[in-house]
Amino acid sequence: MGRPAVLLTVALAILPTCGTGAPVQRQRKLLLVSFDGFRWNYDQDVDTPHLDTMAREGVKARYMTPAFVTMTSPCHFTLVTGKYVENHGVVHNMFYNTTSKVRLPYHATLGIQRWWDNGSVPIWITAQRQGLKTGSFFYPGGNVTYQGEAVTMSRKEGILHNYKDEKEWRENVDTVMKWFTEEGVALVTLYFGEPDSTGHRYGPESQERKDMVKQVDRTVGYLRDSIRHHQLTDSLDLIVTSDHGMTTVHKKASDLVEFHRFPNFTFQDIEFELLDYGPNGMLIPKEGKLEKVYAVLKDAHPRLHVYKKEDFPQSLHYAAHPRITSLLMYSDLGYVIHGRVSVQFNNGEHGFDNRDMDMKTIFRAVGPSFKAGLEVEPFESVHVYELMCQLLGIVPEPNDGHPATLRPMLRSGSAPRLGRGPPLTMAFLGILMVLVKFTKH
Ligand SMILES: *[C@@H]1O[C@H](CO)[C@@H](O)[C@H](O)[C@H]1NC(C)=O
Ligand SMILES: *[C@@H]1O[C@H](CO)[C@@H](O)[C@H](O)[C@H]1NC(C)=O
Ligand SMILES: *[C@@H]1O[C@H](CO)[C@@H](O)[C@H](O)[C@H]1NC(C)=O
Ligand SMILES: *[C@@H]1O[C@H](CO)[C@@H](O)[C@H](O)[C@H]1NC(C)=O
Ligand SMILES: [Zn+2]
């Protein structure tokens, strides 16, 4: 949608309230649930009665396109900031420092404040600054401080956490219900590490993955029952979504992508490397070696796409961040990048181009603000943030999403609509209100 059309939509949405003043509304509550690695079509080969009921009673997107890079932390942070990865800076699941060469795994990175607090303020903090209480249950990025401020209620999993314990999932749901009913929390983000782990281990086409999707579905049923039991049906909007999809790894292919076999490539030319992490890689060549390394790598393998930082496809909205190294790369669907040795345990992987259908993920929503039985066309995950701000009636931070994109999901007059847009929108509205005044005379 072009800008003028959007401005008009915003204006039309606000116009009726101009004369009457802001409608007084009870504070709406919002629960965002993420089931990690839930591919868009995981419900097509498994019975999912609870997800089906939710779609009948609410809104379902055909699929959602995640941000690139299609990894857990970058994509989850896009959901809570509305920014593409190059604009929020959480560019990888791993913390890395190219000077000290320190690289920390996912769980350790969850606790590294300076990795997350890199100039963007996620929705929890924005909501708190506007008077709401918020909570994060295991959600990536929800357990550090931003500009010195922590999420009101926060839980972080232990390092050896068992992500697939269904009994614990229900206890976590119970805790979140208490946050809403006893602690006065308005927004909670709740994270489950499945079906990602099972998809990695057994592959997305395995029976194990299908069984895990059934467990997810039972949990959605339990969650919706809990919402009813706690009398939250009329005040709580529920979004069920995920970070990215999953694809089968070509483990036995004759054309594996292996750096240690590339002719004329040597790690002696490399200052810093982040390889062996699915299909994504980053390199800093030693001083004076950039052109040589690039020349050696650019056609080294037909399934590997190597770019200088400034030439990386802009449509992926990934490389224009100071944390991205001088060379970066990704491989074709199903192919992972092997660095110094070829080791690959996983049968399923993600991180691939977000245009690949296997990387697409789910979006479902139900509650007092949402229309019933509506299936919408696919959209990008950057738009979810603006939707959440509308549902909570808070003013968003600057972001890459658009308030009009997901508004057709909402019942008319359902959510508070007085969130302010970017300065241009406000200026336009100012002019519009003046016009309204004049026409009234
Ligand atoms: C990276 O490491 C260098 C050298 O140890 C240190 O000076 C710098 O502060 C570190 N940067 C970050 C962001 O941790
Ligand atoms: C973001 O992190 C990088 C290091 O990774 C640092 O150099 C930069 O100053 C940080 N920016 C902000 C706004 O925190
Ligand atoms: C992180 O989570 C723990 C509980 O799991 C909590 O005690 C702590 O306050 C949280 N820290 C932040 C900064 O949210
Ligand atoms: C490797 O380097 C040699 C010597 O510079 C050159 O002749 C050869 O074409 C290079 N091979 C590849 C595949 O780049
Ligand atoms: Zn994963």
Short mmCIF file of C-alpha atoms and ligand atoms in Angstrom, two decimals:
data_model
loop_
_atom_site.label_atom_id
_atom_site.label_comp_id
_atom_site.label_asym_id
_atom_site.label_seq_id
_atom_site.Cartn_x
_atom_site.Cartn_y
_atom_site.Cartn_z
CA MET A 1 0.00 0.00 0.00
CA GLY A 2 1.40 3.41 -0.91
CA ARG A 3 1.86 6.16 1.60
CA PRO A 4 -1.11 8.37 0.63
CA ALA A 5 -3.45 5.40 0.79
CA VAL A 6 -2.15 4.55 4.22
CA LEU A 7 -2.49 8.09 5.48
CA LEU A 8 -6.04 8.10 4.28
CA THR A 9 -6.74 4.82 6.04
CA VAL A 10 -5.27 6.18 9.26
CA ALA A 11 -7.20 9.39 8.89
CA LEU A 12 -10.46 7.59 8.24
CA ALA A 13 -9.90 5.34 11.22
CA ILE A 14 -9.40 8.33 13.49
CA LEU A 15 -11.86 10.79 12.00
CA PRO A 16 -15.01 9.58 13.78
CA THR A 17 -13.33 10.01 17.17
CA CYS A 18 -12.21 13.57 16.46
CA GLY A 19 -15.51 15.15 17.35
CA THR A 20 -16.48 12.92 20.24
CA GLY A 21 -13.13 12.64 22.01
CA ALA A 22 -11.35 9.40 22.87
CA PRO A 23 -13.66 6.55 23.75
CA VAL A 24 -13.09 5.37 27.27
CA GLN A 25 -12.13 1.71 27.06
CA ARG A 26 -11.28 -0.97 29.54
CA GLN A 27 -7.62 -1.92 29.20
CA ARG A 28 -7.31 -4.72 26.71
CA LYS A 29 -4.92 -7.57 27.45
CA LEU A 30 -2.66 -9.22 24.90
CA LEU A 31 -0.90 -12.58 24.96
CA LEU A 32 1.63 -13.29 22.22
CA VAL A 33 2.61 -16.96 22.10
CA SER A 34 5.50 -18.22 20.01
CA PHE A 35 6.06 -21.90 19.22
CA ASP A 36 9.60 -21.87 17.87
CA GLY A 37 10.14 -23.28 14.36
CA PHE A 38 6.44 -23.90 13.55
CA ARG A 39 6.47 -24.09 9.75
CA TRP A 40 3.41 -22.56 8.06
CA ASN A 41 2.03 -25.91 6.87
CA TYR A 42 2.70 -28.09 9.94
CA ASP A 43 -1.04 -28.34 10.52
CA GLN A 44 -1.67 -29.90 7.11
CA ASP A 45 -0.43 -33.44 7.80
CA VAL A 46 -1.48 -33.67 11.46
CA ASP A 47 -4.87 -33.34 13.15
CA THR A 48 -4.91 -29.99 14.96
CA PRO A 49 -8.46 -29.58 16.28
CA HIS A 50 -7.63 -26.73 18.65
CA LEU A 51 -5.73 -24.68 16.08
CA ASP A 52 -8.59 -25.30 13.64
CA THR A 53 -11.16 -24.08 16.16
CA MET A 54 -9.03 -21.03 16.83
CA ALA A 55 -8.93 -20.27 13.09
CA ARG A 56 -12.74 -20.62 12.84
CA GLU A 57 -13.24 -18.25 15.76
CA GLY A 58 -10.51 -15.81 14.79
CA VAL A 59 -8.02 -14.82 12.12
CA LYS A 60 -5.56 -17.01 10.29
CA ALA A 61 -2.86 -15.89 7.87
CA ARG A 62 -2.17 -18.24 4.99
CA TYR A 63 1.42 -17.89 6.18
CA MET A 64 3.75 -15.26 7.58
CA THR A 65 7.13 -14.33 6.10
CA PRO A 66 9.75 -14.04 8.80
CA ALA A 67 12.62 -11.58 8.76
CA PHE A 68 15.97 -12.63 7.34
CA VAL A 69 18.08 -14.12 8.84
CA THR A 70 15.54 -16.87 9.67
CA MET A 71 17.00 -17.59 13.12
CA THR A 72 15.35 -17.61 16.56
CA SER A 73 16.67 -14.46 18.23
CA PRO A 74 16.72 -12.15 15.19
CA CYS A 75 13.17 -13.14 14.16
CA HIS A 76 11.74 -12.96 17.68
CA PHE A 77 13.25 -9.52 18.13
CA THR A 78 11.65 -8.37 14.88
CA LEU A 79 8.24 -9.39 16.27
CA VAL A 80 8.65 -7.23 19.39
CA THR A 81 10.28 -4.22 17.67
CA GLY A 82 8.67 -4.17 14.22
CA LYS A 83 12.13 -3.69 12.74
CA TYR A 84 14.04 -5.61 10.13
CA VAL A 85 17.14 -7.30 11.52
CA GLU A 86 19.56 -4.70 10.09
CA ASN A 87 17.61 -2.04 11.98
CA HIS A 88 17.48 -3.74 15.38
CA GLY A 89 20.96 -5.27 15.42
CA VAL A 90 20.20 -8.71 16.90
CA VAL A 91 21.78 -10.21 13.80
CA HIS A 92 22.49 -13.73 15.05
CA ASN A 93 21.54 -16.26 17.73
CA MET A 94 25.12 -16.04 18.95
CA PHE A 95 26.80 -13.12 20.62
CA TYR A 96 30.12 -12.46 18.91
CA ASN A 97 32.87 -9.92 19.21
CA THR A 98 35.08 -9.67 16.14
CA THR A 99 37.93 -8.08 18.13
CA SER A 100 38.14 -10.42 21.10
CA LYS A 101 36.86 -13.35 18.94
CA VAL A 102 34.47 -14.29 21.73
CA ARG A 103 31.45 -16.28 20.47
CA LEU A 104 28.72 -17.37 22.85
CA PRO A 105 25.95 -19.90 22.21
CA TYR A 106 22.22 -19.09 22.15
CA HIS A 107 21.44 -19.66 25.82
CA ALA A 108 24.38 -17.57 27.06
CA THR A 109 23.47 -14.82 24.59
CA LEU A 110 19.95 -14.62 26.12
CA GLY A 111 21.57 -13.04 29.18
CA ILE A 112 23.96 -10.63 27.40
CA GLN A 113 22.30 -7.26 27.84
CA ARG A 114 24.49 -5.38 25.35
CA TRP A 115 23.66 -7.86 22.59
CA TRP A 116 19.93 -6.99 22.78
CA ASP A 117 19.97 -3.42 24.07
CA ASN A 118 21.52 -2.03 20.90
CA GLY A 119 19.41 1.05 20.27
CA SER A 120 15.93 -0.46 19.85
CA VAL A 121 13.28 -0.42 22.56
CA PRO A 122 11.05 -3.52 22.42
CA ILE A 123 7.31 -3.42 23.03
CA TRP A 124 7.50 -4.45 26.70
CA ILE A 125 9.50 -1.34 27.59
CA THR A 126 7.42 0.96 25.38
CA ALA A 127 4.21 -0.33 27.00
CA GLN A 128 5.66 0.12 30.48
CA ARG A 129 6.66 3.69 29.71
CA GLN A 130 3.01 4.27 28.81
CA GLY A 131 1.76 2.91 32.11
CA LEU A 132 1.21 -0.79 31.42
CA LYS A 133 2.70 -3.82 33.16
CA THR A 134 4.25 -6.48 30.95
CA GLY A 135 5.65 -9.99 31.20
CA SER A 136 8.00 -12.23 29.26
CA PHE A 137 8.02 -15.98 29.79
CA PHE A 138 11.17 -17.44 28.17
CA TYR A 139 10.75 -15.06 25.22
CA PRO A 140 14.14 -14.26 23.60
CA GLY A 141 15.30 -10.79 24.61
CA GLY A 142 12.82 -10.57 27.49
CA ASN A 143 15.31 -11.17 30.28
CA VAL A 144 17.71 -8.24 29.89
CA THR A 145 17.36 -4.53 30.58
CA TYR A 146 16.79 -1.92 27.89
CA GLN A 147 18.12 1.56 28.61
CA GLY A 148 18.25 0.38 32.21
CA GLU A 149 14.66 -0.86 32.36
CA ALA A 150 13.57 -4.50 32.88
CA VAL A 151 10.32 -6.21 31.87
CA THR A 152 7.96 -6.20 34.91
CA MET A 153 7.56 -10.00 35.13
CA SER A 154 10.31 -12.04 33.50
CA ARG A 155 11.30 -15.70 33.40
CA LYS A 156 14.38 -17.18 31.79
CA GLU A 157 14.94 -20.88 31.27
CA GLY A 158 17.97 -22.65 32.79
CA ILE A 159 20.86 -23.77 30.61
CA LEU A 160 19.80 -27.43 30.53
CA HIS A 161 16.13 -26.65 30.13
CA ASN A 162 13.95 -29.48 28.76
CA TYR A 163 11.94 -27.64 26.13
CA LYS A 164 9.44 -30.44 25.45
CA ASP A 165 7.90 -31.16 28.85
CA GLU A 166 4.14 -30.83 28.26
CA LYS A 167 3.37 -30.74 31.98
CA GLU A 168 5.71 -27.79 32.43
CA TRP A 169 4.11 -26.06 29.43
CA ARG A 170 0.78 -26.15 31.27
CA GLU A 171 2.34 -24.82 34.47
CA ASN A 172 3.83 -21.96 32.44
CA VAL A 173 0.39 -21.19 31.01
CA ASP A 174 -1.03 -21.21 34.57
CA THR A 175 1.66 -18.74 35.67
CA VAL A 176 0.90 -16.43 32.76
CA MET A 177 -2.84 -16.53 33.62
CA LYS A 178 -1.92 -15.44 37.17
CA TRP A 179 0.12 -12.56 35.78
CA PHE A 180 -2.98 -11.36 33.93
CA THR A 181 -5.49 -11.89 36.72
CA GLU A 182 -3.47 -11.22 39.88
CA GLU A 183 -0.61 -8.96 38.81
CA GLY A 184 -2.50 -6.64 36.47
CA VAL A 185 -0.21 -7.37 33.54
CA ALA A 186 -1.51 -6.16 30.14
CA LEU A 187 0.98 -7.78 27.75
CA VAL A 188 2.74 -11.14 27.99
CA THR A 189 5.02 -12.83 25.47
CA LEU A 190 5.19 -16.58 26.05
CA TYR A 191 7.78 -18.75 24.32
CA PHE A 192 7.94 -22.50 23.70
CA GLY A 193 11.10 -24.08 22.27
CA GLU A 194 9.11 -26.61 20.22
CA PRO A 195 8.51 -27.82 17.55
CA ASP A 196 11.94 -26.36 16.69
CA SER A 197 14.08 -28.78 18.70
CA THR A 198 12.23 -31.83 17.42
CA GLY A 199 12.31 -30.48 13.86
CA HIS A 200 16.09 -30.08 14.10
CA ARG A 201 16.71 -33.46 15.59
CA TYR A 202 14.40 -35.68 13.57
CA GLY A 203 13.66 -33.50 10.55
CA PRO A 204 10.44 -31.67 9.62
CA GLU A 205 8.93 -34.66 7.83
CA SER A 206 9.41 -37.07 10.77
CA GLN A 207 6.69 -38.71 12.86
CA GLU A 208 8.37 -37.14 15.92
CA ARG A 209 7.70 -33.66 14.52
CA LYS A 210 4.07 -34.58 13.81
CA ASP A 211 3.65 -35.83 17.38
CA MET A 212 5.14 -32.59 18.67
CA VAL A 213 2.68 -30.56 16.60
CA LYS A 214 -0.11 -32.52 18.32
CA GLN A 215 1.41 -31.53 21.66
CA VAL A 216 1.45 -27.90 20.53
CA ASP A 217 -2.18 -28.23 19.52
CA ARG A 218 -3.18 -29.71 22.91
CA THR A 219 -1.39 -26.79 24.55
CA VAL A 220 -3.35 -24.29 22.45
CA GLY A 221 -6.51 -26.08 23.66
CA TYR A 222 -5.33 -25.90 27.27
CA LEU A 223 -4.45 -22.24 26.83
CA ARG A 224 -7.86 -21.31 25.43
CA ASP A 225 -9.63 -23.29 28.20
CA SER A 226 -7.53 -21.41 30.75
CA ILE A 227 -8.50 -18.09 29.21
CA ARG A 228 -12.17 -19.09 29.62
CA HIS A 229 -11.73 -20.34 33.20
CA HIS A 230 -10.08 -17.09 34.17
CA GLN A 231 -12.92 -15.05 32.62
CA LEU A 232 -10.49 -13.42 30.21
CA THR A 233 -12.35 -14.28 27.01
CA ASP A 234 -13.81 -10.80 26.58
CA SER A 235 -10.70 -8.84 27.44
CA LEU A 236 -7.73 -10.89 26.21
CA ASP A 237 -6.52 -11.02 22.63
CA LEU A 238 -4.41 -14.06 21.81
CA ILE A 239 -1.83 -14.26 19.03
CA VAL A 240 -0.17 -17.60 18.23
CA THR A 241 2.82 -17.28 15.95
CA SER A 242 6.40 -18.36 15.46
CA ASP A 243 9.81 -17.19 14.30
CA HIS A 244 10.54 -19.25 11.16
CA GLY A 245 9.99 -22.62 9.48
CA MET A 246 12.19 -25.69 8.99
CA THR A 247 13.58 -27.72 6.11
CA THR A 248 15.23 -31.11 5.68
CA VAL A 249 19.05 -31.00 5.55
CA HIS A 250 20.64 -32.69 2.53
CA LYS A 251 23.13 -34.57 4.67
CA LYS A 252 24.17 -37.14 2.09
CA ALA A 253 24.34 -34.83 -0.93
CA SER A 254 27.39 -35.28 -3.17
CA ASP A 255 27.78 -31.50 -3.36
CA LEU A 256 28.04 -30.45 0.29
CA VAL A 257 29.18 -26.88 0.92
CA GLU A 258 32.59 -27.41 2.55
CA PHE A 259 35.05 -24.56 3.00
CA HIS A 260 37.89 -26.96 3.77
CA ARG A 261 37.61 -28.35 0.24
CA PHE A 262 37.43 -25.06 -1.66
CA PRO A 263 40.44 -24.65 -3.96
CA ASN A 264 42.74 -21.75 -3.03
CA PHE A 265 40.80 -20.96 0.15
CA THR A 266 42.78 -20.92 3.37
CA PHE A 267 41.70 -20.00 6.90
CA GLN A 268 45.09 -18.31 7.23
CA ASP A 269 43.61 -15.39 5.29
CA ILE A 270 40.75 -15.04 7.78
CA GLU A 271 40.73 -12.76 10.83
CA PHE A 272 37.29 -13.72 12.20
CA GLU A 273 34.81 -16.41 11.19
CA LEU A 274 31.30 -17.41 12.13
CA LEU A 275 30.60 -20.59 10.16
CA ASP A 276 29.06 -23.99 10.90
CA TYR A 277 25.77 -22.38 11.93
CA GLY A 278 23.27 -23.74 9.46
CA PRO A 279 23.22 -21.97 6.10
CA ASN A 280 24.64 -18.64 7.30
CA GLY A 281 28.21 -17.46 7.50
CA MET A 282 30.21 -14.34 8.27
CA LEU A 283 33.92 -13.70 7.63
CA ILE A 284 36.43 -10.92 8.14
CA PRO A 285 39.52 -11.43 5.97
CA LYS A 286 42.87 -10.28 7.35
CA GLU A 287 44.12 -6.81 6.46
CA GLY A 288 44.59 -6.52 2.70
CA LYS A 289 43.04 -9.94 1.96
CA LEU A 290 39.43 -8.94 1.30
CA GLU A 291 39.62 -8.94 -2.52
CA LYS A 292 41.57 -12.18 -2.62
CA VAL A 293 39.20 -14.04 -0.29
CA TYR A 294 36.17 -12.69 -2.09
CA ALA A 295 37.58 -13.73 -5.49
CA VAL A 296 38.25 -17.24 -4.20
CA LEU A 297 34.84 -17.64 -2.58
CA LYS A 298 32.39 -15.94 -4.91
CA ASP A 299 32.20 -18.85 -7.34
CA ALA A 300 33.58 -21.52 -5.04
CA HIS A 301 30.29 -23.45 -4.88
CA PRO A 302 27.08 -23.14 -6.91
CA ARG A 303 24.93 -23.48 -3.78
CA LEU A 304 26.79 -20.84 -1.80
CA HIS A 305 26.06 -17.12 -2.22
CA VAL A 306 28.91 -14.94 -1.01
CA TYR A 307 28.65 -11.16 -0.86
CA LYS A 308 30.63 -8.19 0.18
CA LYS A 309 28.61 -6.45 2.86
CA GLU A 310 27.69 -3.51 0.62
CA ASP A 311 26.48 -5.82 -2.18
CA PHE A 312 24.23 -8.05 -0.08
CA PRO A 313 20.63 -8.03 -1.45
CA GLN A 314 18.89 -5.04 0.09
CA SER A 315 15.54 -6.79 -0.14
CA LEU A 316 16.64 -9.07 2.72
CA HIS A 317 17.12 -6.04 5.01
CA TYR A 318 19.98 -7.71 6.79
CA ALA A 319 23.48 -6.44 5.99
CA ALA A 320 23.25 -2.71 6.68
CA HIS A 321 24.22 -2.96 10.35
CA PRO A 322 27.62 -2.28 11.90
CA ARG A 323 27.66 -5.77 13.40
CA ILE A 324 27.62 -7.43 9.97
CA THR A 325 31.11 -8.39 8.79
CA SER A 326 32.80 -7.40 5.51
CA LEU A 327 31.91 -10.74 3.87
CA LEU A 328 28.72 -12.68 4.45
CA MET A 329 27.00 -15.62 2.82
CA TYR A 330 24.11 -18.04 2.80
CA SER A 331 23.51 -21.35 1.08
CA ASP A 332 20.58 -22.82 -0.85
CA LEU A 333 17.64 -24.48 0.84
CA GLY A 334 18.68 -27.71 2.52
CA TYR A 335 22.43 -27.05 2.31
CA VAL A 336 24.35 -26.03 5.41
CA ILE A 337 27.80 -24.45 5.47
CA HIS A 338 30.71 -26.55 6.74
CA GLY A 339 33.83 -24.64 7.80
CA ARG A 340 37.01 -26.34 8.98
CA VAL A 341 35.41 -29.79 9.28
CA SER A 342 32.17 -31.34 8.08
CA VAL A 343 29.99 -32.14 11.07
CA GLN A 344 26.20 -32.03 10.87
CA PHE A 345 23.98 -33.68 13.46
CA ASN A 346 20.70 -31.95 12.67
CA ASN A 347 18.22 -33.45 10.23
CA GLY A 348 16.28 -30.21 10.02
CA GLU A 349 17.57 -26.64 9.74
CA HIS A 350 16.48 -23.04 9.22
CA GLY A 351 18.30 -19.77 8.57
CA PHE A 352 17.64 -19.91 4.82
CA ASP A 353 16.28 -17.25 2.49
CA ASN A 354 12.92 -16.07 3.84
CA ARG A 355 11.45 -16.38 0.33
CA ASP A 356 11.79 -20.19 0.54
CA MET A 357 8.37 -21.62 1.41
CA ASP A 358 9.90 -23.91 4.03
CA MET A 359 10.99 -20.84 6.01
CA LYS A 360 7.46 -19.41 6.20
CA THR A 361 5.70 -19.62 9.51
CA ILE A 362 2.27 -19.29 11.15
CA PHE A 363 0.16 -16.42 12.39
CA ARG A 364 -3.19 -16.96 14.17
CA ALA A 365 -5.17 -14.60 16.37
CA VAL A 366 -8.40 -14.73 18.35
CA GLY A 367 -10.08 -12.50 20.90
CA PRO A 368 -12.45 -9.57 21.31
CA SER A 369 -10.54 -7.36 18.86
CA PHE A 370 -10.31 -9.89 16.04
CA LYS A 371 -12.78 -10.79 13.35
CA ALA A 372 -13.99 -14.39 13.27
CA GLY A 373 -13.37 -16.91 10.51
CA LEU A 374 -11.12 -14.63 8.50
CA GLU A 375 -8.20 -15.96 6.47
CA VAL A 376 -5.80 -13.24 5.34
CA GLU A 377 -3.14 -13.21 2.67
CA PRO A 378 0.52 -13.63 3.69
CA PHE A 379 2.38 -10.72 5.23
CA GLU A 380 5.79 -9.93 6.68
CA SER A 381 6.42 -10.33 10.39
CA VAL A 382 7.55 -6.68 10.76
CA HIS A 383 3.87 -5.70 10.79
CA VAL A 384 2.93 -7.64 13.94
CA TYR A 385 4.44 -4.97 16.20
CA GLU A 386 2.16 -2.21 14.92
CA LEU A 387 -0.83 -4.53 15.37
CA MET A 388 0.15 -5.22 18.98
CA CYS A 389 0.55 -1.51 19.71
CA GLN A 390 -2.93 -0.91 18.29
CA LEU A 391 -4.38 -3.70 20.44
CA LEU A 392 -2.80 -2.24 23.57
CA GLY A 393 -3.57 1.36 22.63
CA ILE A 394 0.05 2.45 22.95
CA VAL A 395 2.14 4.77 20.80
CA PRO A 396 4.70 2.70 18.86
CA GLU A 397 8.40 3.41 18.47
CA PRO A 398 9.60 4.12 14.93
CA ASN A 399 9.64 0.80 13.07
CA ASP A 400 9.52 -0.88 9.65
CA GLY A 401 5.93 -2.10 9.89
CA HIS A 402 2.74 -0.41 8.85
CA PRO A 403 -0.33 0.13 11.06
CA ALA A 404 -2.71 -0.34 8.13
CA THR A 405 -1.40 -3.73 6.96
CA LEU A 406 -3.02 -5.90 9.63
CA ARG A 407 -5.87 -3.59 10.58
CA PRO A 408 -8.33 -5.51 8.35
CA MET A 409 -8.04 -8.33 10.91
CA LEU A 410 -9.69 -6.18 13.54
CA ARG A 411 -13.36 -5.72 14.18
CA SER A 412 -14.27 -2.13 13.52
CA GLY A 413 -14.18 -0.04 16.64
CA SER A 414 -12.70 -2.90 18.63
CA ALA A 415 -9.25 -1.70 19.57
CA PRO A 416 -8.13 1.69 20.83
CA ARG A 417 -7.09 3.56 17.70
CA LEU A 418 -5.39 6.60 19.09
CA GLY A 419 -1.80 5.40 18.78
CA ARG A 420 0.21 8.02 16.97
CA GLY A 421 2.06 7.32 13.76
CA PRO A 422 5.25 8.85 12.41
CA PRO A 423 5.56 12.68 12.38
CA LEU A 424 4.35 12.90 8.79
CA THR A 425 1.11 11.14 9.69
CA MET A 426 0.62 13.47 12.64
CA ALA A 427 1.21 16.55 10.51
CA PHE A 428 -1.30 15.23 7.99
CA LEU A 429 -3.83 14.56 10.73
CA GLY A 430 -3.27 18.04 12.10
CA ILE A 431 -4.17 19.53 8.74
CA LEU A 432 -7.13 17.21 8.49
CA MET A 433 -8.49 18.24 11.88
CA VAL A 434 -8.21 21.90 10.91
CA LEU A 435 -10.19 21.12 7.77
CA VAL A 436 -12.81 19.31 9.81
CA LYS A 437 -13.12 22.35 12.07
CA PHE A 438 -13.58 24.64 9.12
CA THR A 439 -16.19 22.49 7.45
CA LYS A 440 -18.14 22.43 10.70
CA HIS A 441 -18.55 26.18 10.69
C1 LIG B 1 34.96 -6.51 22.00
O1 LIG B 1 36.20 -6.87 22.48
C2 LIG B 1 37.13 -5.79 22.60
C3 LIG B 1 38.49 -6.37 22.95
O2 LIG B 1 38.41 -7.24 24.04
C4 LIG B 1 36.59 -4.82 23.65
O3 LIG B 1 37.48 -3.71 23.74
C5 LIG B 1 35.22 -4.35 23.21
O4 LIG B 1 34.66 -3.52 24.20
C6 LIG B 1 34.29 -5.52 22.97
N1 LIG B 1 33.03 -5.04 22.42
C7 LIG B 1 31.83 -5.47 22.84
C8 LIG B 1 30.64 -4.86 22.17
O5 LIG B 1 31.69 -6.33 23.69
C1 LIG B 2 25.54 -1.82 19.14
O1 LIG B 2 26.55 -2.79 19.36
C2 LIG B 2 27.80 -2.48 18.75
C3 LIG B 2 28.76 -3.60 19.01
O2 LIG B 2 28.23 -4.82 18.66
C4 LIG B 2 28.35 -1.19 19.31
O3 LIG B 2 29.54 -0.85 18.65
C5 LIG B 2 27.33 -0.09 19.15
O4 LIG B 2 27.79 1.06 19.80
C6 LIG B 2 25.98 -0.52 19.76
N1 LIG B 2 25.01 0.53 19.50
C7 LIG B 2 24.12 0.92 20.41
C8 LIG B 2 23.21 2.04 20.00
O5 LIG B 2 24.02 0.40 21.50
C1 LIG B 3 15.42 -12.87 34.46
O1 LIG B 3 14.61 -13.98 34.89
C2 LIG B 3 14.74 -14.29 36.28
C3 LIG B 3 13.84 -15.47 36.60
O2 LIG B 3 13.89 -16.47 35.65
C4 LIG B 3 14.33 -13.10 37.12
O3 LIG B 3 14.52 -13.38 38.48
C5 LIG B 3 15.15 -11.88 36.71
O4 LIG B 3 14.66 -10.76 37.40
C6 LIG B 3 15.02 -11.62 35.23
N1 LIG B 3 15.89 -10.49 34.82
C7 LIG B 3 15.50 -9.52 33.98
C8 LIG B 3 16.48 -8.43 33.73
O5 LIG B 3 14.42 -9.52 33.44
C1 LIG B 4 43.87 -21.19 -7.76
O1 LIG B 4 45.03 -20.39 -7.87
C2 LIG B 4 45.82 -20.71 -8.97
C3 LIG B 4 47.12 -19.89 -8.88
O2 LIG B 4 46.84 -18.52 -8.64
C4 LIG B 4 45.07 -20.43 -10.25
O3 LIG B 4 45.82 -20.78 -11.37
C5 LIG B 4 43.78 -21.26 -10.22
O4 LIG B 4 42.98 -20.91 -11.36
C6 LIG B 4 42.99 -20.99 -8.97
N1 LIG B 4 41.86 -21.89 -8.93
C7 LIG B 4 40.63 -21.48 -8.60
C8 LIG B 4 39.57 -22.52 -8.65
O5 LIG B 4 40.39 -20.33 -8.29
ZN ZN B 5 16.10 -23.65 15.58
#
